[in-house]
Amino acid sequence: MSDRLLAEVLAQEHRVWAALVAGDAQADMALLSDDFLGVYPDGFAGRADHGAQLAAGPSVAWYDIADPRVVPAGAGHALLAYRARYLRPGQDAPEEMYVASLWRRDAGGWINIFSQDTPAIGVALP
């Protein structure tokens, strides 16, 4: 079950990243719930904020997902966690972060309801 669940949810997460690479705000927001909450190094963001980052085009040139794992989080919910390596357009050095993304299975498929990005800076926190 967990291999299948991981494959299903990871495929949706790749769709989010593909929208960022394509600069496709509609595709991005179609994967997020109306009450989506993002927790990022610069603060909280909703669904519209997440889509707005693509107003000037792609926010990611390329990406790679490593070490994905899934945790069932109650009926019809799954928490996907992984390390992302990506390059922003116009930048020379890739960045890394850890991502926790909570997905809910609705009648139409999986929808992202929460995401938290933590920069991989190699510093232990208290």
Short mmCIF file of N, CA and C in Angstrom, two decimals:
data_model
loop_
_atom_site.label_atom_id
_atom_site.label_comp_id
_atom_site.label_asym_id
_atom_site.label_seq_id
_atom_site.Cartn_x
_atom_site.Cartn_y
_atom_site.Cartn_z
N MET A 1 0.83 -1.20 0.00
CA MET A 1 0.00 0.00 0.00
C MET A 1 0.87 1.25 0.00
N SER A 2 1.92 1.31 0.82
CA SER A 2 2.69 2.55 0.91
C SER A 2 3.47 2.83 -0.37
N ASP A 3 3.92 1.80 -1.11
CA ASP A 3 4.58 2.04 -2.39
C ASP A 3 3.62 2.67 -3.38
N ARG A 4 2.40 2.16 -3.41
CA ARG A 4 1.37 2.70 -4.31
C ARG A 4 1.01 4.13 -3.90
N LEU A 5 0.83 4.33 -2.61
CA LEU A 5 0.51 5.66 -2.10
C LEU A 5 1.62 6.65 -2.42
N LEU A 6 2.86 6.24 -2.20
CA LEU A 6 4.00 7.10 -2.53
C LEU A 6 3.99 7.46 -4.01
N ALA A 7 3.78 6.50 -4.88
CA ALA A 7 3.78 6.76 -6.31
C ALA A 7 2.66 7.73 -6.70
N GLU A 8 1.49 7.55 -6.13
CA GLU A 8 0.35 8.42 -6.45
C GLU A 8 0.61 9.87 -6.03
N VAL A 9 1.04 10.05 -4.80
CA VAL A 9 1.22 11.40 -4.27
C VAL A 9 2.45 12.06 -4.89
N LEU A 10 3.51 11.30 -5.08
CA LEU A 10 4.71 11.84 -5.70
C LEU A 10 4.43 12.31 -7.13
N ALA A 11 3.58 11.60 -7.84
CA ALA A 11 3.21 12.03 -9.20
C ALA A 11 2.53 13.39 -9.17
N GLN A 12 1.70 13.64 -8.16
CA GLN A 12 1.03 14.94 -8.04
C GLN A 12 2.04 16.03 -7.68
N GLU A 13 2.98 15.70 -6.81
CA GLU A 13 4.00 16.68 -6.43
C GLU A 13 4.85 17.07 -7.64
N HIS A 14 5.15 16.09 -8.50
CA HIS A 14 5.87 16.39 -9.74
C HIS A 14 5.06 17.33 -10.63
N ARG A 15 3.75 17.20 -10.61
CA ARG A 15 2.89 18.11 -11.39
C ARG A 15 3.02 19.55 -10.88
N VAL A 16 3.11 19.72 -9.57
CA VAL A 16 3.30 21.07 -9.01
C VAL A 16 4.63 21.64 -9.51
N TRP A 17 5.70 20.87 -9.38
CA TRP A 17 7.01 21.34 -9.84
C TRP A 17 7.00 21.62 -11.34
N ALA A 18 6.34 20.77 -12.12
CA ALA A 18 6.27 20.98 -13.57
C ALA A 18 5.58 22.30 -13.89
N ALA A 19 4.56 22.67 -13.12
CA ALA A 19 3.89 23.95 -13.32
C ALA A 19 4.83 25.11 -13.01
N LEU A 20 5.68 24.96 -11.99
CA LEU A 20 6.66 26.00 -11.66
C LEU A 20 7.68 26.15 -12.78
N VAL A 21 8.11 25.03 -13.36
CA VAL A 21 9.07 25.05 -14.47
C VAL A 21 8.44 25.67 -15.71
N ALA A 22 7.17 25.38 -15.94
CA ALA A 22 6.46 25.90 -17.12
C ALA A 22 5.97 27.33 -16.93
N GLY A 23 5.92 27.79 -15.68
CA GLY A 23 5.36 29.11 -15.40
C GLY A 23 3.85 29.12 -15.57
N ASP A 24 3.21 27.99 -15.32
CA ASP A 24 1.77 27.82 -15.56
C ASP A 24 0.99 27.96 -14.25
N ALA A 25 0.55 29.18 -13.96
CA ALA A 25 -0.17 29.45 -12.71
C ALA A 25 -1.48 28.68 -12.62
N GLN A 26 -2.17 28.52 -13.74
CA GLN A 26 -3.44 27.78 -13.72
C GLN A 26 -3.23 26.33 -13.34
N ALA A 27 -2.23 25.70 -13.93
CA ALA A 27 -1.93 24.30 -13.59
C ALA A 27 -1.50 24.19 -12.13
N ASP A 28 -0.72 25.15 -11.66
CA ASP A 28 -0.27 25.17 -10.28
C ASP A 28 -1.46 25.25 -9.34
N MET A 29 -2.31 26.22 -9.53
CA MET A 29 -3.42 26.45 -8.61
C MET A 29 -4.48 25.34 -8.69
N ALA A 30 -4.57 24.65 -9.84
CA ALA A 30 -5.51 23.54 -9.96
C ALA A 30 -5.15 22.38 -9.04
N LEU A 31 -3.90 22.32 -8.61
CA LEU A 31 -3.44 21.25 -7.73
C LEU A 31 -3.55 21.60 -6.26
N LEU A 32 -3.91 22.85 -5.95
CA LEU A 32 -3.98 23.33 -4.57
C LEU A 32 -5.43 23.52 -4.14
N SER A 33 -5.73 23.17 -2.90
CA SER A 33 -7.09 23.39 -2.37
C SER A 33 -7.34 24.88 -2.21
N ASP A 34 -8.60 25.24 -2.18
CA ASP A 34 -8.96 26.65 -2.00
C ASP A 34 -8.40 27.21 -0.71
N ASP A 35 -8.30 26.36 0.32
CA ASP A 35 -7.78 26.81 1.62
C ASP A 35 -6.33 26.37 1.84
N PHE A 36 -5.59 26.16 0.75
CA PHE A 36 -4.18 25.77 0.83
C PHE A 36 -3.40 26.72 1.73
N LEU A 37 -2.50 26.13 2.53
CA LEU A 37 -1.61 26.93 3.36
C LEU A 37 -0.17 26.50 3.08
N GLY A 38 0.66 27.45 2.73
CA GLY A 38 2.09 27.21 2.57
C GLY A 38 2.84 27.90 3.68
N VAL A 39 3.84 27.23 4.24
CA VAL A 39 4.69 27.80 5.27
C VAL A 39 6.10 27.82 4.69
N TYR A 40 6.61 29.03 4.49
CA TYR A 40 7.87 29.21 3.78
C TYR A 40 8.82 30.08 4.61
N PRO A 41 10.09 30.13 4.25
CA PRO A 41 11.03 30.95 5.02
C PRO A 41 10.63 32.42 5.12
N ASP A 42 9.83 32.91 4.16
CA ASP A 42 9.42 34.32 4.21
C ASP A 42 8.00 34.50 4.74
N GLY A 43 7.36 33.43 5.23
CA GLY A 43 6.05 33.57 5.84
C GLY A 43 5.02 32.61 5.28
N PHE A 44 3.75 32.95 5.55
CA PHE A 44 2.62 32.12 5.12
C PHE A 44 2.17 32.53 3.72
N ALA A 45 1.59 31.57 2.99
CA ALA A 45 1.06 31.86 1.66
C ALA A 45 -0.18 31.02 1.43
N GLY A 46 -1.11 31.59 0.69
CA GLY A 46 -2.31 30.86 0.29
C GLY A 46 -2.20 30.42 -1.16
N ARG A 47 -3.28 29.86 -1.65
CA ARG A 47 -3.33 29.35 -3.02
C ARG A 47 -3.02 30.44 -4.03
N ALA A 48 -3.64 31.60 -3.89
CA ALA A 48 -3.41 32.70 -4.84
C ALA A 48 -1.96 33.18 -4.79
N ASP A 49 -1.37 33.22 -3.60
CA ASP A 49 0.04 33.61 -3.47
C ASP A 49 0.95 32.64 -4.21
N HIS A 50 0.64 31.36 -4.06
CA HIS A 50 1.46 30.33 -4.71
C HIS A 50 1.40 30.49 -6.22
N GLY A 51 0.22 30.74 -6.76
CA GLY A 51 0.09 30.95 -8.20
C GLY A 51 0.70 32.26 -8.66
N ALA A 52 0.64 33.28 -7.83
CA ALA A 52 1.14 34.61 -8.19
C ALA A 52 2.65 34.63 -8.43
N GLN A 53 3.37 33.69 -7.82
CA GLN A 53 4.82 33.65 -8.02
C GLN A 53 5.17 33.38 -9.49
N LEU A 54 4.18 32.96 -10.28
CA LEU A 54 4.42 32.64 -11.68
C LEU A 54 3.98 33.76 -12.62
N ALA A 55 3.58 34.90 -12.07
CA ALA A 55 3.11 36.01 -12.89
C ALA A 55 4.16 36.48 -13.89
N ALA A 56 5.42 36.39 -13.54
CA ALA A 56 6.50 36.84 -14.43
C ALA A 56 7.13 35.67 -15.19
N GLY A 57 6.52 34.49 -15.10
CA GLY A 57 7.05 33.32 -15.79
C GLY A 57 7.53 32.26 -14.82
N PRO A 58 8.27 31.28 -15.31
CA PRO A 58 8.73 30.18 -14.46
C PRO A 58 9.52 30.66 -13.25
N SER A 59 9.31 29.98 -12.13
CA SER A 59 10.07 30.29 -10.92
C SER A 59 11.16 29.26 -10.67
N VAL A 60 11.17 28.21 -11.49
CA VAL A 60 12.15 27.13 -11.38
C VAL A 60 12.61 26.76 -12.78
N ALA A 61 13.94 26.63 -12.97
CA ALA A 61 14.48 26.21 -14.27
C ALA A 61 14.50 24.68 -14.38
N TRP A 62 14.93 24.02 -13.31
CA TRP A 62 14.89 22.56 -13.23
C TRP A 62 14.83 22.16 -11.76
N TYR A 63 14.47 20.90 -11.53
CA TYR A 63 14.38 20.41 -10.15
C TYR A 63 14.67 18.91 -10.12
N ASP A 64 14.96 18.45 -8.92
CA ASP A 64 15.13 17.02 -8.67
C ASP A 64 14.57 16.73 -7.28
N ILE A 65 13.82 15.65 -7.16
CA ILE A 65 13.28 15.22 -5.87
C ILE A 65 14.07 13.99 -5.42
N ALA A 66 14.58 14.03 -4.18
CA ALA A 66 15.36 12.92 -3.64
C ALA A 66 14.77 12.46 -2.31
N ASP A 67 14.99 11.22 -2.00
CA ASP A 67 14.60 10.62 -0.72
C ASP A 67 13.12 10.80 -0.38
N PRO A 68 12.21 10.60 -1.34
CA PRO A 68 10.80 10.79 -1.01
C PRO A 68 10.30 9.69 -0.07
N ARG A 69 9.42 10.10 0.81
CA ARG A 69 8.77 9.15 1.71
C ARG A 69 7.35 9.64 1.97
N VAL A 70 6.47 8.72 2.24
CA VAL A 70 5.08 9.07 2.48
C VAL A 70 4.63 8.49 3.81
N VAL A 71 3.78 9.25 4.50
CA VAL A 71 3.18 8.82 5.76
C VAL A 71 1.68 8.95 5.61
N PRO A 72 0.92 7.85 5.71
CA PRO A 72 -0.53 7.99 5.71
C PRO A 72 -0.93 8.90 6.88
N ALA A 73 -1.84 9.82 6.61
CA ALA A 73 -2.21 10.81 7.62
C ALA A 73 -3.72 10.83 7.86
N GLY A 74 -4.28 9.65 8.03
CA GLY A 74 -5.72 9.54 8.23
C GLY A 74 -6.41 9.19 6.92
N ALA A 75 -7.69 8.92 7.01
CA ALA A 75 -8.47 8.50 5.83
C ALA A 75 -8.37 9.53 4.72
N GLY A 76 -7.86 9.10 3.56
CA GLY A 76 -7.80 9.97 2.39
C GLY A 76 -6.76 11.07 2.45
N HIS A 77 -5.79 10.95 3.34
CA HIS A 77 -4.74 11.96 3.47
C HIS A 77 -3.36 11.30 3.47
N ALA A 78 -2.39 12.01 2.92
CA ALA A 78 -1.02 11.50 2.90
C ALA A 78 -0.04 12.66 3.03
N LEU A 79 0.99 12.45 3.82
CA LEU A 79 2.05 13.43 3.98
C LEU A 79 3.26 12.95 3.18
N LEU A 80 3.68 13.76 2.22
CA LEU A 80 4.85 13.47 1.42
C LEU A 80 5.99 14.34 1.91
N ALA A 81 7.14 13.74 2.16
CA ALA A 81 8.33 14.49 2.59
C ALA A 81 9.50 14.08 1.70
N TYR A 82 10.33 15.07 1.35
CA TYR A 82 11.46 14.80 0.47
C TYR A 82 12.45 15.96 0.50
N ARG A 83 13.59 15.73 -0.14
CA ARG A 83 14.58 16.79 -0.32
C ARG A 83 14.52 17.22 -1.79
N ALA A 84 14.42 18.51 -2.02
CA ALA A 84 14.37 19.05 -3.38
C ALA A 84 15.65 19.81 -3.68
N ARG A 85 16.17 19.61 -4.86
CA ARG A 85 17.29 20.39 -5.38
C ARG A 85 16.76 21.06 -6.63
N TYR A 86 16.98 22.36 -6.77
CA TYR A 86 16.39 23.09 -7.89
C TYR A 86 17.24 24.31 -8.23
N LEU A 87 17.01 24.81 -9.42
CA LEU A 87 17.70 26.01 -9.88
C LEU A 87 16.65 27.03 -10.28
N ARG A 88 16.81 28.23 -9.78
CA ARG A 88 15.91 29.33 -10.17
C ARG A 88 16.39 29.91 -11.50
N PRO A 89 15.49 30.38 -12.34
CA PRO A 89 15.90 31.00 -13.60
C PRO A 89 16.86 32.16 -13.35
N GLY A 90 17.90 32.24 -14.16
CA GLY A 90 18.87 33.32 -14.05
C GLY A 90 19.92 33.13 -12.98
N GLN A 91 19.86 32.05 -12.22
CA GLN A 91 20.83 31.78 -11.17
C GLN A 91 21.86 30.76 -11.65
N ASP A 92 23.02 30.75 -11.02
CA ASP A 92 24.07 29.81 -11.39
C ASP A 92 24.15 28.62 -10.43
N ALA A 93 23.77 28.84 -9.19
CA ALA A 93 23.92 27.80 -8.17
C ALA A 93 22.55 27.23 -7.77
N PRO A 94 22.43 25.92 -7.77
CA PRO A 94 21.18 25.32 -7.31
C PRO A 94 21.00 25.50 -5.81
N GLU A 95 19.77 25.37 -5.36
CA GLU A 95 19.41 25.44 -3.96
C GLU A 95 18.82 24.10 -3.54
N GLU A 96 18.79 23.87 -2.24
CA GLU A 96 18.17 22.65 -1.71
C GLU A 96 17.25 23.01 -0.56
N MET A 97 16.19 22.23 -0.43
CA MET A 97 15.28 22.40 0.69
C MET A 97 14.61 21.08 0.99
N TYR A 98 14.10 20.97 2.20
CA TYR A 98 13.27 19.84 2.59
C TYR A 98 11.83 20.30 2.49
N VAL A 99 10.98 19.43 1.97
CA VAL A 99 9.58 19.78 1.75
C VAL A 99 8.70 18.75 2.45
N ALA A 100 7.68 19.23 3.13
CA ALA A 100 6.60 18.40 3.67
C ALA A 100 5.32 18.89 3.03
N SER A 101 4.62 17.99 2.37
CA SER A 101 3.45 18.36 1.58
C SER A 101 2.29 17.44 1.93
N LEU A 102 1.20 18.01 2.39
CA LEU A 102 0.04 17.23 2.81
C LEU A 102 -1.01 17.22 1.70
N TRP A 103 -1.42 16.03 1.31
CA TRP A 103 -2.37 15.84 0.21
C TRP A 103 -3.64 15.18 0.73
N ARG A 104 -4.79 15.57 0.13
CA ARG A 104 -6.09 14.99 0.46
C ARG A 104 -6.68 14.40 -0.82
N ARG A 105 -7.19 13.18 -0.71
CA ARG A 105 -7.84 12.55 -1.86
C ARG A 105 -9.31 12.97 -1.88
N ASP A 106 -9.70 13.67 -2.94
CA ASP A 106 -11.09 14.07 -3.16
C ASP A 106 -11.67 13.23 -4.28
N ALA A 107 -12.93 13.47 -4.61
CA ALA A 107 -13.58 12.74 -5.70
C ALA A 107 -12.82 12.91 -7.02
N GLY A 108 -12.20 14.07 -7.22
CA GLY A 108 -11.48 14.33 -8.46
C GLY A 108 -10.02 13.91 -8.43
N GLY A 109 -9.53 13.37 -7.32
CA GLY A 109 -8.14 12.96 -7.21
C GLY A 109 -7.47 13.63 -6.02
N TRP A 110 -6.16 13.71 -6.06
CA TRP A 110 -5.39 14.28 -4.97
C TRP A 110 -5.29 15.80 -5.11
N ILE A 111 -5.42 16.48 -3.97
CA ILE A 111 -5.32 17.95 -3.94
C ILE A 111 -4.38 18.32 -2.77
N ASN A 112 -3.51 19.28 -3.00
CA ASN A 112 -2.54 19.70 -1.99
C ASN A 112 -3.19 20.69 -1.04
N ILE A 113 -3.13 20.39 0.26
CA ILE A 113 -3.77 21.28 1.23
C ILE A 113 -2.76 22.03 2.10
N PHE A 114 -1.50 21.55 2.14
CA PHE A 114 -0.50 22.19 2.98
C PHE A 114 0.89 21.84 2.46
N SER A 115 1.80 22.80 2.54
CA SER A 115 3.19 22.54 2.19
C SER A 115 4.08 23.41 3.06
N GLN A 116 5.19 22.83 3.49
CA GLN A 116 6.19 23.58 4.23
C GLN A 116 7.55 23.32 3.61
N ASP A 117 8.27 24.40 3.31
CA ASP A 117 9.62 24.32 2.73
C ASP A 117 10.63 24.78 3.77
N THR A 118 11.66 23.97 3.98
CA THR A 118 12.71 24.29 4.93
C THR A 118 14.04 24.29 4.17
N PRO A 119 14.70 25.44 4.07
CA PRO A 119 16.00 25.47 3.37
C PRO A 119 16.97 24.48 4.00
N ALA A 120 17.70 23.76 3.15
CA ALA A 120 18.71 22.82 3.60
C ALA A 120 20.02 23.57 3.75
N ILE A 121 20.20 24.18 4.91
CA ILE A 121 21.37 25.04 5.11
C ILE A 121 22.45 24.35 5.95
N GLY A 122 22.18 23.15 6.42
CA GLY A 122 23.19 22.39 7.15
C GLY A 122 23.48 22.90 8.54
N VAL A 123 22.56 23.63 9.12
CA VAL A 123 22.76 24.17 10.46
C VAL A 123 21.75 23.49 11.39
N ALA A 124 22.23 22.89 12.46
CA ALA A 124 21.35 22.27 13.43
C ALA A 124 20.61 23.34 14.21
N LEU A 125 19.33 23.11 14.40
CA LEU A 125 18.53 24.06 15.18
C LEU A 125 18.34 23.50 16.59
N PRO A 126 18.17 24.40 17.57
CA PRO A 126 17.99 23.91 18.95
C PRO A 126 16.68 23.17 19.10
#
